[in-house]
XYZ file of C-alpha atoms in Angstrom:
650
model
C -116.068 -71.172 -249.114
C -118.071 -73.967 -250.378
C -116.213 -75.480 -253.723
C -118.466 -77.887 -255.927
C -116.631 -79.824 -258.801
C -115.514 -77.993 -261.854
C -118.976 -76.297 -263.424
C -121.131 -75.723 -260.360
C -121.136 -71.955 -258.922
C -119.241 -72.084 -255.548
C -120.158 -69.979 -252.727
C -118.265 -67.477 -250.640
C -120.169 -65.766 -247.423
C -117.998 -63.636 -245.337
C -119.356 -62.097 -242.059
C -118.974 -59.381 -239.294
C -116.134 -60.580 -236.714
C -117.415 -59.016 -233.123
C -114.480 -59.534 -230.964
C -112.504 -56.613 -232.155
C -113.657 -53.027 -231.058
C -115.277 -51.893 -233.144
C -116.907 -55.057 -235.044
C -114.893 -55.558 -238.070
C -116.379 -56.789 -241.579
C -114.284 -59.831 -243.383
C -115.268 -58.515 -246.260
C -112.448 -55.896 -245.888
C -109.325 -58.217 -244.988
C -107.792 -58.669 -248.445
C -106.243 -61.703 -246.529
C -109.561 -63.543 -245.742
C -111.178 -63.297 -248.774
C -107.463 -64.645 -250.758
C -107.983 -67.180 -248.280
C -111.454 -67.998 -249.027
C -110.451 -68.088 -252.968
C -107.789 -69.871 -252.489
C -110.019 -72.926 -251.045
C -111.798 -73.273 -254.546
C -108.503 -73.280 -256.398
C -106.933 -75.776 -253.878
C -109.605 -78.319 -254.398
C -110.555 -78.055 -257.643
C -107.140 -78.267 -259.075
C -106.401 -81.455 -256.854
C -107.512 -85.050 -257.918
C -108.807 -82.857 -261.479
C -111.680 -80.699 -261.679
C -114.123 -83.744 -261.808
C -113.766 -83.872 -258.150
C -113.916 -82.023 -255.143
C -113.114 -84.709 -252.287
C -109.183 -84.707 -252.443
C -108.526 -82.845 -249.579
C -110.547 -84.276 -246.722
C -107.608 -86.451 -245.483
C -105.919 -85.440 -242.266
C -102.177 -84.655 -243.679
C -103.599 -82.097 -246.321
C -102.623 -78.705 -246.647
C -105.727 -77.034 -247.983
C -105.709 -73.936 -244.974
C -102.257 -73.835 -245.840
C -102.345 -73.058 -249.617
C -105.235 -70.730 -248.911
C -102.863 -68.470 -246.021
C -99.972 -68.489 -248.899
C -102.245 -67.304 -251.991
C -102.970 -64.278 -249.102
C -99.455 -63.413 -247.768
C -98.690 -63.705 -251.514
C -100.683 -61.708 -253.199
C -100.626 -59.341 -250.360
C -96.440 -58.839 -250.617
C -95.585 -55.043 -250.690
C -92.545 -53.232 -251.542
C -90.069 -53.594 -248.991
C -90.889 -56.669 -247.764
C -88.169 -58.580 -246.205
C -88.250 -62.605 -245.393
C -87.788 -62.113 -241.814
C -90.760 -59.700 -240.963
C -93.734 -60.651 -239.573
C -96.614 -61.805 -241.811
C -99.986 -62.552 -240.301
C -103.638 -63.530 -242.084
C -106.763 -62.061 -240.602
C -105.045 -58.470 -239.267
C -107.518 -56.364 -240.229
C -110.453 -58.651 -239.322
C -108.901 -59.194 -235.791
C -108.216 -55.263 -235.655
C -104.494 -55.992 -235.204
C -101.321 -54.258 -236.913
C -100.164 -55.533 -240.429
C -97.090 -57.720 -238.554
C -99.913 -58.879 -236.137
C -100.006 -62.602 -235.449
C -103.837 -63.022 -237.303
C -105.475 -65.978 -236.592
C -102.777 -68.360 -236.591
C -100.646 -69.586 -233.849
C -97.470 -67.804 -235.126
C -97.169 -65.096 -238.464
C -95.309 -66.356 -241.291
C -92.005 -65.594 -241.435
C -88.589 -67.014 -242.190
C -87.321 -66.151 -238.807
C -87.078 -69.447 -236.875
C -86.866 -67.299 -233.780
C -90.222 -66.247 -234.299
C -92.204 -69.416 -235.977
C -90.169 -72.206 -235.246
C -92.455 -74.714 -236.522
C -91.094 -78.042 -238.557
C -92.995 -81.309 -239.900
C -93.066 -82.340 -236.933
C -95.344 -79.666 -235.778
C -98.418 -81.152 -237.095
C -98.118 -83.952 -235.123
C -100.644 -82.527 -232.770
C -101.080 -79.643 -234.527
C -105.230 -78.825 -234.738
C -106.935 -80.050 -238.037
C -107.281 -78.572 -240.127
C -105.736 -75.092 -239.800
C -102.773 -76.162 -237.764
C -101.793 -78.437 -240.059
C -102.128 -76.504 -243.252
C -100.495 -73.158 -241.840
C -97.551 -75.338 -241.011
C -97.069 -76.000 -244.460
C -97.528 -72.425 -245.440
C -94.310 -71.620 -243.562
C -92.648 -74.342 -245.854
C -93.662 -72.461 -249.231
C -92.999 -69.147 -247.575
C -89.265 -70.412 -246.996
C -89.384 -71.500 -250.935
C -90.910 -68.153 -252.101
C -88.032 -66.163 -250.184
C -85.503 -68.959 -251.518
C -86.317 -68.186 -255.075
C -86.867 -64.148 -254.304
C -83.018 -64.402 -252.977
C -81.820 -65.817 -256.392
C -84.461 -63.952 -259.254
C -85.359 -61.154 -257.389
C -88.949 -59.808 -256.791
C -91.329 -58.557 -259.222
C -94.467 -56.389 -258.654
C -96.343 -57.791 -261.311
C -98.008 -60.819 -260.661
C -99.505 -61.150 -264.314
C -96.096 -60.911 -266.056
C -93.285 -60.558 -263.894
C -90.585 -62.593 -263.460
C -89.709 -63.004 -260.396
C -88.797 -65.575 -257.507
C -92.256 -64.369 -256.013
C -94.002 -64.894 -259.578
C -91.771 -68.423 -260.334
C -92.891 -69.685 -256.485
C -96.764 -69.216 -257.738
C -96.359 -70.823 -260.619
C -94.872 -73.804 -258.910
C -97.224 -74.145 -256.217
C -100.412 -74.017 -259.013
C -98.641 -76.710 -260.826
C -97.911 -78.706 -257.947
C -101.379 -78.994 -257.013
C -102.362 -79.907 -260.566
C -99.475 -82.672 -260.082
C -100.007 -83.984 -256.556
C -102.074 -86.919 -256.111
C -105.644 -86.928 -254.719
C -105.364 -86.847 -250.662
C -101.651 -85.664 -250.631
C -99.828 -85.221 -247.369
C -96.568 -83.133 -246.847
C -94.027 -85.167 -249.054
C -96.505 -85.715 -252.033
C -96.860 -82.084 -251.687
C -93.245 -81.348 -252.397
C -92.377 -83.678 -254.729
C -95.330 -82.449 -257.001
C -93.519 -78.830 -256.745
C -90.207 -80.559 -257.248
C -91.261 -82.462 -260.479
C -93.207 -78.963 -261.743
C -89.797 -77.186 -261.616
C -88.214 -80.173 -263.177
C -91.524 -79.565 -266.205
C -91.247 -76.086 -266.105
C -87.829 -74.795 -265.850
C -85.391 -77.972 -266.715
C -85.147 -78.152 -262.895
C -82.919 -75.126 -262.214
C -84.357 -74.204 -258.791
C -84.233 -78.087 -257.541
C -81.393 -76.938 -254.848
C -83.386 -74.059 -253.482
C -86.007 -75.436 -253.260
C -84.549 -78.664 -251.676
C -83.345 -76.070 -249.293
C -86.248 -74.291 -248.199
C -88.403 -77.907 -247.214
C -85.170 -78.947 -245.516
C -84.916 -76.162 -243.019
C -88.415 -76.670 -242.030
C -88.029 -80.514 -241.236
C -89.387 -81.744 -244.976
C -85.726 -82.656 -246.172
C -84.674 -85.594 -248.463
C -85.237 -88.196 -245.606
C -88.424 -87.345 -244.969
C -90.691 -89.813 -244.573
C -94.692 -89.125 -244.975
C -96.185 -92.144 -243.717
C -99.904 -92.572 -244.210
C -101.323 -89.232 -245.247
C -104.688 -89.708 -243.687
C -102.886 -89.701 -240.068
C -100.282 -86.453 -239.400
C -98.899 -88.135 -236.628
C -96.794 -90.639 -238.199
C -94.343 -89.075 -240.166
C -90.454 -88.379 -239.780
C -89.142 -85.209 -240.449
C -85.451 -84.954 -241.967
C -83.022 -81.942 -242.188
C -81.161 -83.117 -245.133
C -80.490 -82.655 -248.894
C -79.938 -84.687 -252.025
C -76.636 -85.551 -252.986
C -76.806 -83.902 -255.677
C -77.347 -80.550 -253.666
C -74.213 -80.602 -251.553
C -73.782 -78.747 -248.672
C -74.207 -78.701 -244.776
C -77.429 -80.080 -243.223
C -80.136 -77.646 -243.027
C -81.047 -77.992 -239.395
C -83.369 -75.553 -237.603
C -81.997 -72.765 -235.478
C -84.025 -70.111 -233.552
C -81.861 -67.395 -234.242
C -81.501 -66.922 -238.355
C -82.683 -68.010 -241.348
C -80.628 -70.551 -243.646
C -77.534 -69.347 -246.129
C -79.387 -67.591 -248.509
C -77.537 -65.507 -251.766
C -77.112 -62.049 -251.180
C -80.237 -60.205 -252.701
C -81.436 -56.800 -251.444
C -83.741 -56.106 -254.378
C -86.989 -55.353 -252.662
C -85.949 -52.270 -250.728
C -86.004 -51.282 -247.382
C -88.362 -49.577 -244.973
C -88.090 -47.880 -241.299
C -89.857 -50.875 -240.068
C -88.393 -53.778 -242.243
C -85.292 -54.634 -241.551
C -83.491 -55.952 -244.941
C -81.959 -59.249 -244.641
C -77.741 -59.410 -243.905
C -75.725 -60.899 -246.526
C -75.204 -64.068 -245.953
C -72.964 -67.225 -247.802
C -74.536 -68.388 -250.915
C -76.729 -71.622 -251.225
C -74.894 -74.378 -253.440
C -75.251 -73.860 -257.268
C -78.686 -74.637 -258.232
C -77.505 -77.481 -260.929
C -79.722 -79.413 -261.534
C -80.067 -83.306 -261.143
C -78.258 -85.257 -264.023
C -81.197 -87.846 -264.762
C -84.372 -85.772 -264.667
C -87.023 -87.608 -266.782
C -85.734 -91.474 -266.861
C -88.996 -91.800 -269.375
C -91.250 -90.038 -271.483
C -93.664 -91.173 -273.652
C -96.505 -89.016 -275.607
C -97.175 -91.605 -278.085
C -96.140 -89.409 -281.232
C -93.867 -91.942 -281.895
C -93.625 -95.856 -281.529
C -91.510 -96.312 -278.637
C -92.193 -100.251 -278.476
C -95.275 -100.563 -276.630
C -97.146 -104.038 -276.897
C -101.037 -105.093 -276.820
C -102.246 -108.177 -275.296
C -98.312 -108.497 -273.717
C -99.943 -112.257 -271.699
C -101.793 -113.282 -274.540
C -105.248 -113.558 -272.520
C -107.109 -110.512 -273.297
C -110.798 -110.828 -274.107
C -112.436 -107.652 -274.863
C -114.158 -107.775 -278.665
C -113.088 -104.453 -279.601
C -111.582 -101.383 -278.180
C -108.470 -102.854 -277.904
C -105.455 -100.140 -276.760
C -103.806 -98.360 -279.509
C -101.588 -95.403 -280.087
C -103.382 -93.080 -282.615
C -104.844 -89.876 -283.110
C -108.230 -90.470 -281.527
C -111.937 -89.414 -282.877
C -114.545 -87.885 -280.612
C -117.515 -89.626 -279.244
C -120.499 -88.475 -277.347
C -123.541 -90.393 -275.559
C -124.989 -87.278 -272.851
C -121.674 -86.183 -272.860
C -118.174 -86.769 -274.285
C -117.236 -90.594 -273.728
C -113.891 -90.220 -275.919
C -112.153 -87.099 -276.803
C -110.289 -86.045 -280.067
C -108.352 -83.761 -277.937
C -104.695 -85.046 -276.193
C -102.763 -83.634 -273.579
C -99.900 -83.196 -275.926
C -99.782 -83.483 -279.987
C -101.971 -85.383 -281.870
C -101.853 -89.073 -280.266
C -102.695 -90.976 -277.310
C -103.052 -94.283 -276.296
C -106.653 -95.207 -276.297
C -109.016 -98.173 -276.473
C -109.933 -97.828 -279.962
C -109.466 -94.580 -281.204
C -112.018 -94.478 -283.963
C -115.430 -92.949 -283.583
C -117.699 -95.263 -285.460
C -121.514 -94.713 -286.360
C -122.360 -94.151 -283.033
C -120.235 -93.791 -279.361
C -120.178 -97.637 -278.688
C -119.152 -98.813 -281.474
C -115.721 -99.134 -280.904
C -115.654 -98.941 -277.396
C -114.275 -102.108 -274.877
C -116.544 -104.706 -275.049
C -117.114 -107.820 -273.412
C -113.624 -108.256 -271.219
C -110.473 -106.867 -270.727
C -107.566 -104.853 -273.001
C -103.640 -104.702 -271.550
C -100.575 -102.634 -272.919
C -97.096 -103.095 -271.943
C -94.755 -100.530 -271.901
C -90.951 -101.407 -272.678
C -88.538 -101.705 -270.140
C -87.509 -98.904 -268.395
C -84.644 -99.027 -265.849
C -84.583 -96.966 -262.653
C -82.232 -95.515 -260.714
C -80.713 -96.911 -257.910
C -81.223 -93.581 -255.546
C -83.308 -90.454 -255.487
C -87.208 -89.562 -255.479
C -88.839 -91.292 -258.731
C -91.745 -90.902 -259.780
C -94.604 -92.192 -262.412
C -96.898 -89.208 -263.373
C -99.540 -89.987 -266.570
C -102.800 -87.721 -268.190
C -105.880 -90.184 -267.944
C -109.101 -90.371 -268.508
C -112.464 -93.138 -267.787
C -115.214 -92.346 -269.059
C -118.699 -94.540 -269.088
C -122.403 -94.146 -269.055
C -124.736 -95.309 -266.813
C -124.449 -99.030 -267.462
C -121.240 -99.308 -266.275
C -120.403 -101.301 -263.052
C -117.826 -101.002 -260.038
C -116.522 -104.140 -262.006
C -115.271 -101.898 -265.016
C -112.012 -100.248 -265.050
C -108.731 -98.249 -265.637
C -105.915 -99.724 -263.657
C -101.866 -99.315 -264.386
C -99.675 -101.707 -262.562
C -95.464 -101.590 -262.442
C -93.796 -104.908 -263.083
C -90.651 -105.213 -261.747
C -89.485 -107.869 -258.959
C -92.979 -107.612 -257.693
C -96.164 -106.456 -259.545
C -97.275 -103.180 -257.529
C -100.831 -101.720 -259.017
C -100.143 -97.775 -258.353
C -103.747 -96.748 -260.103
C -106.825 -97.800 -260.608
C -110.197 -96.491 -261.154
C -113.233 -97.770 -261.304
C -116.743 -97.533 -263.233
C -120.355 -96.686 -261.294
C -123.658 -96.910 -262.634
C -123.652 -93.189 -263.096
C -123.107 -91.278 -266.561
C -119.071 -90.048 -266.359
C -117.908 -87.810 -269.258
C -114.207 -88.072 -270.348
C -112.255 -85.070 -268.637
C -108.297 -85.220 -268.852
C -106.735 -85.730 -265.655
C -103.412 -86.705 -263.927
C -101.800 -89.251 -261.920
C -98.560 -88.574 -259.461
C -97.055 -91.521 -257.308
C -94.161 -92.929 -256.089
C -91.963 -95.338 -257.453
C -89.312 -95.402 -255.238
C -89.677 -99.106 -254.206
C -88.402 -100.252 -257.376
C -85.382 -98.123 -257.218
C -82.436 -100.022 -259.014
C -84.862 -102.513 -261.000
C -85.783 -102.620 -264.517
C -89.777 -102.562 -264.363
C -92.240 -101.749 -267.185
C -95.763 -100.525 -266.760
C -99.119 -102.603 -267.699
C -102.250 -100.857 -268.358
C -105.592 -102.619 -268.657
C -108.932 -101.544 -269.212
C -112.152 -103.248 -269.018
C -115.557 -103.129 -269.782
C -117.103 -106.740 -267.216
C -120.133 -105.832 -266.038
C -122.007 -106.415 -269.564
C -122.655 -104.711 -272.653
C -121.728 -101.275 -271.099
C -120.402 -98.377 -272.580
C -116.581 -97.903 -271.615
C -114.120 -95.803 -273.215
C -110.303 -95.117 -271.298
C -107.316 -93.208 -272.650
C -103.957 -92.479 -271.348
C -101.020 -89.264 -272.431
C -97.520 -88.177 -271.724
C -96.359 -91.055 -269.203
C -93.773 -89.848 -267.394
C -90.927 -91.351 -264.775
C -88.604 -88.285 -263.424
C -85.975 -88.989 -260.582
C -85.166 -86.113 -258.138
C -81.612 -86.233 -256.322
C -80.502 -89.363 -258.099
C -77.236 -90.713 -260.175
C -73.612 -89.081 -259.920
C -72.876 -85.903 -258.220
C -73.516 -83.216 -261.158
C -70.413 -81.077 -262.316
C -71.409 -77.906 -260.900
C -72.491 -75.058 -263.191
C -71.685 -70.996 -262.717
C -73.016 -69.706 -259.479
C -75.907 -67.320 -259.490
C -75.404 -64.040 -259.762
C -77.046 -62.086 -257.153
C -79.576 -59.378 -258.066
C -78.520 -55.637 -258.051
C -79.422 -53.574 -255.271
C -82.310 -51.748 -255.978
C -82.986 -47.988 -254.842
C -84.965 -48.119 -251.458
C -88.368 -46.487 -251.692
C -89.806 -44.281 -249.527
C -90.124 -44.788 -245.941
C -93.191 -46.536 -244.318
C -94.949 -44.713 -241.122
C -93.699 -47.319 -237.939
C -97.358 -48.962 -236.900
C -97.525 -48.450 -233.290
C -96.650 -51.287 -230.939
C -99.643 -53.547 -229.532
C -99.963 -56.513 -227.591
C -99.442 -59.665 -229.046
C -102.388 -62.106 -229.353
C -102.555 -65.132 -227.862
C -102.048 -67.826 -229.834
C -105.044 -69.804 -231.400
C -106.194 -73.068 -230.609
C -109.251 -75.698 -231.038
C -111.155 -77.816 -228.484
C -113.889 -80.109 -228.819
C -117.196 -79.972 -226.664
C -119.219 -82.565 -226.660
C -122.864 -82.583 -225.999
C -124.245 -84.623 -222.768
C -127.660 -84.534 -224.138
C -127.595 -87.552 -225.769
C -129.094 -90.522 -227.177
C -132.747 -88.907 -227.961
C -134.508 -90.627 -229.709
C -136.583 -89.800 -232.924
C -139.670 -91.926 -233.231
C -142.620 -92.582 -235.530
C -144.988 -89.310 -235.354
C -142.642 -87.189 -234.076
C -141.532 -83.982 -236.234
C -138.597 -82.496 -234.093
C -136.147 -83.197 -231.508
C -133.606 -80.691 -229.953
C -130.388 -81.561 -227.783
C -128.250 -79.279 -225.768
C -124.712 -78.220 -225.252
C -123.486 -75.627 -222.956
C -120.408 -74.281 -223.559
C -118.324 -72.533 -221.428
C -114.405 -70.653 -221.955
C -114.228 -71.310 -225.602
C -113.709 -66.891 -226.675
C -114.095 -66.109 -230.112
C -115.262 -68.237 -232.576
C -112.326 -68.310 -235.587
C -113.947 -71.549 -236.914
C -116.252 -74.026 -235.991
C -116.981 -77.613 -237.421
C -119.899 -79.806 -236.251
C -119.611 -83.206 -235.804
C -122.953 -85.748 -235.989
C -123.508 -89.942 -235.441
C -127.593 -89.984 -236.273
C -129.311 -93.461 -236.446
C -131.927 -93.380 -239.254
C -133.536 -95.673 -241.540
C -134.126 -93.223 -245.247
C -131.573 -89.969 -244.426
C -133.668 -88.697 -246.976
C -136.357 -87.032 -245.118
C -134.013 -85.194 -242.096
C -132.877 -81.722 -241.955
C -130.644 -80.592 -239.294
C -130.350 -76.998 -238.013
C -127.542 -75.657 -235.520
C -128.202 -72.746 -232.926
C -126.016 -70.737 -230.901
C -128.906 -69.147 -228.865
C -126.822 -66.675 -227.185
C -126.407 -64.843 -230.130
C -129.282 -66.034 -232.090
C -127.232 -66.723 -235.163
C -128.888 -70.188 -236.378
C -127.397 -72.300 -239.768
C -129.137 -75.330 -241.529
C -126.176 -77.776 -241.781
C -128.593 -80.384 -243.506
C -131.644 -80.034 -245.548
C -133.195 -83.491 -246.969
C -130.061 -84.791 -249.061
C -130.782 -86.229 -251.985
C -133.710 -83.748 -252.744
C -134.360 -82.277 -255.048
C -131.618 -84.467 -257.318
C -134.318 -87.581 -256.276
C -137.743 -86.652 -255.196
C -137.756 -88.688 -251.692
C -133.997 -87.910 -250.854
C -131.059 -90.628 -250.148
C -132.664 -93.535 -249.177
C -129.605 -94.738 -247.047
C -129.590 -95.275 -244.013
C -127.348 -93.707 -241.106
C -125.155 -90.522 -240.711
C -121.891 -90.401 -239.035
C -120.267 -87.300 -240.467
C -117.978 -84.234 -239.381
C -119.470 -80.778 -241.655
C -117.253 -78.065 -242.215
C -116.646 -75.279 -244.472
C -113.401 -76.289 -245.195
C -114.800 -79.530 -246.632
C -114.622 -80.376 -250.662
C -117.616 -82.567 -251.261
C -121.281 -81.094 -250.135
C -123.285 -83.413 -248.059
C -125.939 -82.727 -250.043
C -124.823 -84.936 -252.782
C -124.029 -88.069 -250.356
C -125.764 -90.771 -250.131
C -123.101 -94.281 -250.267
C -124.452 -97.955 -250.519
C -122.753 -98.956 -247.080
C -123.636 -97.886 -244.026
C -123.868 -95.177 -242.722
C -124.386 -93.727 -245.926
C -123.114 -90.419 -245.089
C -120.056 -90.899 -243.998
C -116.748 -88.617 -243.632
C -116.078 -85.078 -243.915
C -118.385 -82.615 -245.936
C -119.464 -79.166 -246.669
C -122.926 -78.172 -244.852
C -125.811 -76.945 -246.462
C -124.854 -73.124 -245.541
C -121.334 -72.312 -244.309
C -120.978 -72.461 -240.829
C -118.843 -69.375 -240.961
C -122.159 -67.310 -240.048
C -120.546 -68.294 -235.879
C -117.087 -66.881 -237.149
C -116.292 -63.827 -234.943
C -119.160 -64.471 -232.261
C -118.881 -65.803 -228.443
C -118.482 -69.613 -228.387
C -119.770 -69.512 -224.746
C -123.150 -70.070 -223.818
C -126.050 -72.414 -224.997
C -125.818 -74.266 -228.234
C -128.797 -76.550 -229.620
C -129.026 -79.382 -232.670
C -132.324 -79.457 -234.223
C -133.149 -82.261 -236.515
C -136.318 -82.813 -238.094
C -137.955 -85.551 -239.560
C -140.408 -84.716 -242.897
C -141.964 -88.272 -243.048
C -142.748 -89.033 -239.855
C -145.251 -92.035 -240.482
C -142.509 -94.888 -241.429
C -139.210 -93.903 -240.540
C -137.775 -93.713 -236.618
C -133.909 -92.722 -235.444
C -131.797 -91.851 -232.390
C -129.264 -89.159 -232.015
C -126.580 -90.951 -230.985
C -123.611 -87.775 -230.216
C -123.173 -84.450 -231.460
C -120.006 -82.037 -230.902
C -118.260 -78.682 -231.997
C -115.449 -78.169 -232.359
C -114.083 -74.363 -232.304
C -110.967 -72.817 -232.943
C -110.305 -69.572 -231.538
C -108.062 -66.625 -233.105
């Protein structure tokens, strides 16, 4: 599923799988196609749908969102937490409480998927990774089913199964751009906390603890999954035992039997209730959505320079120059705080000019324990006169000066589109900080407009134990339906893994006159093809003019992974210089649309061209060849420098 930013058409292709007998058409899994979906909702809700590059980072859970939208959706009658839940059944022409084409199904049953944060530690990238954190929502989903019930309408309802959805879409909208694990949760914490006053924050707390993401937790760096520490334990004020891992039941759970039983489901046995989901006393430590004067201050140092478009809290007027540069719309009532909220004769007539604009907040004091965090609306918008040297950038001043955000302006036109910020504040815990926010228009007479909404500080777990409220009341037995037909006993799968082959057919080199080169790589023992990413380092002066094409010449099946980037957006293509880049479907950004001023200037993880999913469900064995041609031959010359696959097997 190839996901452009918000506006552009994405594109879903879904092929024949050939290992099962007979061939099986994705087209037909319910599971696979939710799981394709789920990949444009993932990444366009993350970082804002201006973007589509916030989940390239190692620690992110994008496969993992995508294989809970499809056990999900897919939930039947009768469903129990312990039963065996697999994605990619049908495709694989397995039963439905078949493994699919993860290592483990998804269950709450530690017995049968143990895994814990500290699975992804070697877990493969990225569908090891992100169906690790599937089992983590899964636990929440049942948590909340256990204490609201379960509701068969997903439009309406109002159940623990439709309250976990709702969480996990606001969480993305919440979490910041390149989350790992811990950003991940927190964002679901603090949407309960929006959305329901925080009266799930102890089942929730729960579910991430049993699975190794507990209060403790610590993420690290989310662009490596190997250096986090997993935790088993819950906020104060959540008391109760540490929820370590067992292999042989799932955590203390309220009694709820309301989904009823079939012959092949086993219902959960009652089991002690959870602690009383009360809530944390502190919950927001600071709002502000500038309806009224809370005691905010312009030019707090005395040393701003900007002419006009100065910060102010008013009802702003909408501008436009090839798009909106200032909108008359907030996040929440009728103000914001904006660099000069009037419209004017024309869009830059009261926007910043000529220097810099600052706003302090008031002083805000922070609790001494729990998970804080800052969360803010935004926006920073410009035309194409703007530099890297303009900018939107909010600092915390406390007993250090820590800048948590900043963005920055491009010489390309950028419209104003609300979007949010989510970080941690948790080094100031204990201080009294307040917040700066500057804006600037430096590179020149540019055209710069910035606005910021509903600034937020919430703390999770913090202050005095809570006096606890009445326990919840488990939901009524319901009638059990009728009973399902028992789906015949089959061999498990094994378990699916990725490797790495590396073509030995390198450096060729690509020189002056010469249209095509081709390079080998013989693979041998891989089996079926579940995924497969392709992974390129290309020496070339103007990337512009190559197109790359991939072959698996066993089958015949061939993709173009590359075709000119840059074209036709600019008639000769990126005139960069250099490719080092790993292409997968999975990917946000299209590689089409890269071309950086460093070098290489296409560099990272991107979509191809066309979706390598065209291999999915094909033989990885046998004889695999790059293509690459060059379209200008007379000036530019390159090497191939290394080439690889990597492919994951069901």
């Amino acid at each position: 599923f190839s996901t452009p930013t918000d506006g552009g058409n994405p594109r879903m292709q879904m092929y024949i799988w050939t290992a099962p007998n007979p061939d099986r058409d994705g087209d037909l899994d319910n599971g696979i196609v939710i799981h394709e979906y789920g990949h444009g909702i993932s990444i366009r809700l993350t970082g804002g749908p201006g973007t589509s590059s916030c989940l390239n980072n190692q620690e992110q859970a994008g496969e993992g969102w995508s294989d809970y939208f499809a056990v999900l959706m897919t939930m039947q009658p009768g469903d129990t937490g312990p039963q065996r839940r697999g994605v990619g059944t049908y495709a694989l022409n397995q039963p439905v409480d078949g493994t699919g084409i993860r290592t483990h199904p998804y269950t709450t049953d530690m017995s049968i998927d143990p895994r814990t944060y500290d699975t992804i530690k070697t877990a493969a990238v990225p569908h090891g990774v992100g169906s690790t954190w599937t089992t983590m929502v899964w636990e929440m989903t049942w948590g909340l089913i256990n204490v609201h019930g379960w509701d068969a309408d997903l439009y309406n309802g109002n159940g623990g199964n439709n309250l976990a959805l709702q969480l996990v879409i606001d969480g993305l909208k919440l979490q910041p751009c390149s989350p790992g694990f811990v950003d991940a949760r927190n964002a679901i914490l603090l949407a309960d906390q929006n959305n329901n006053g925080g009266a799930n924050q102890c089942t929730i707390w729960a579910a991430f603890a049993k699975r190794g993401l507990g209060y403790s937790a610590s993420q690290g760096s989310s662009s490596n999954r190997s250096d986090g520490t997993q935790a088993f334990d819950l906020p104060a004020s959540c008391s109760g035992p540490t929820a370590t891992p067992t292999n042989t039941s799932v955590p203390p759970t309220p009694t709820n039997t309301s989904v009823p039983p079939t012959a092949t489901n086993t219902p959960l046995p009652t089991n002690t209730p959870l602690p009383t989901n009360t809530p944390p006393p502190s919950g927001d430590v600071f709002f502000d959505n500038f309806e009224s004067n809370l005691g905010w201050t312009v030019n707090p140092g005395g040393s701003d320079n900007a002419t006009t478009g100065q910060w102010e809290r008013g009802n702003p007027e909408d501008t436009n120059s090839s798009g909106p540069k200032q909108l008359g719309t907030t996040v929440s009532g009728s103000n914001d705080l904006v660099t000069g909220r009037l419209a004017g004769s024309s869009a830059g007539v009261y926007d910043i000019d000529s220097g810099t604009t600052s706003i302090r907040s008031p002083n805000i004091s922070l609790p001494a324990s729990g998970s804080i965090t800052l969360s803010f609306s935004y926006y920073l918008a410009h035309a194409t006169n703007s530099s890297t040297a303009d900018f939107l950038r909010v600092q915390v001043v406390g007993s250090s000066t820590q800048t948590v955000f900043e963005e920055l302006g491009a010489n390309n036109d950028d419209d104003a589109v609300w979007d949010t910020f989510s970080g941690s504040l948790n080094s100031f815990a204990g201080q009294t900080v307040y917040l700066l926010i500057s804006a600037a228009d430096a590179s020149g007479a540019s055209l710069v407009e910035a606005a910021v909404d509903d600034v937020r500080i919430t703390v999770v777990g913090g202050g005095p134990t809570p006096t606890p409220g009445p326990t919840n009341t488990p939901v009524p037995t319901n009638t059990p339906g009728p009973t399902n037909t028992p789906v015949p006993p089959t061999a498990t799968p094994p378990p699916s893994s990725c490797t790495t082959y590396t073509s030995a057919n390198v450096p060729i080199a690509l020189p002056n006159g010469t249209t095509t080169i081709s390079s080998n790589l013989s693979i041998s023992g891989a089996g079926t093809i579940g995924d497969l990413d392709v992974s390129v380092n290309m020496a070339h002066v103007w990337v512009g003019d190559l197109s790359m094409v991939l072959r698996n010449q066993t089958t015949g099946t061939a993709v173009t992974i590359l075709d000119r980037p840059g074209v036709p957006a600019s008639t000769y293509g990126c005139s960069g210089d250099n490719i080092n880049a790993t292409l997968s479907d999975e990917a946000g950004s299209a590689v089409e649309t890269q071309c950086a001023s460093g070098t290489p200037t296409i560099n990272g993880t991107f979509s191809p061209n066309n979706a390598l999913s065209a291999f999915d469900g094909q033989s990885g064995n046998g004889n695999w060849v790059l293509e690459i041609t060059d379209h200008y031959t007379s000036a530019d010359a390159g090497t191939l420098n290394g080439w690889s696959v990597e492919i994951c097997t069901p």
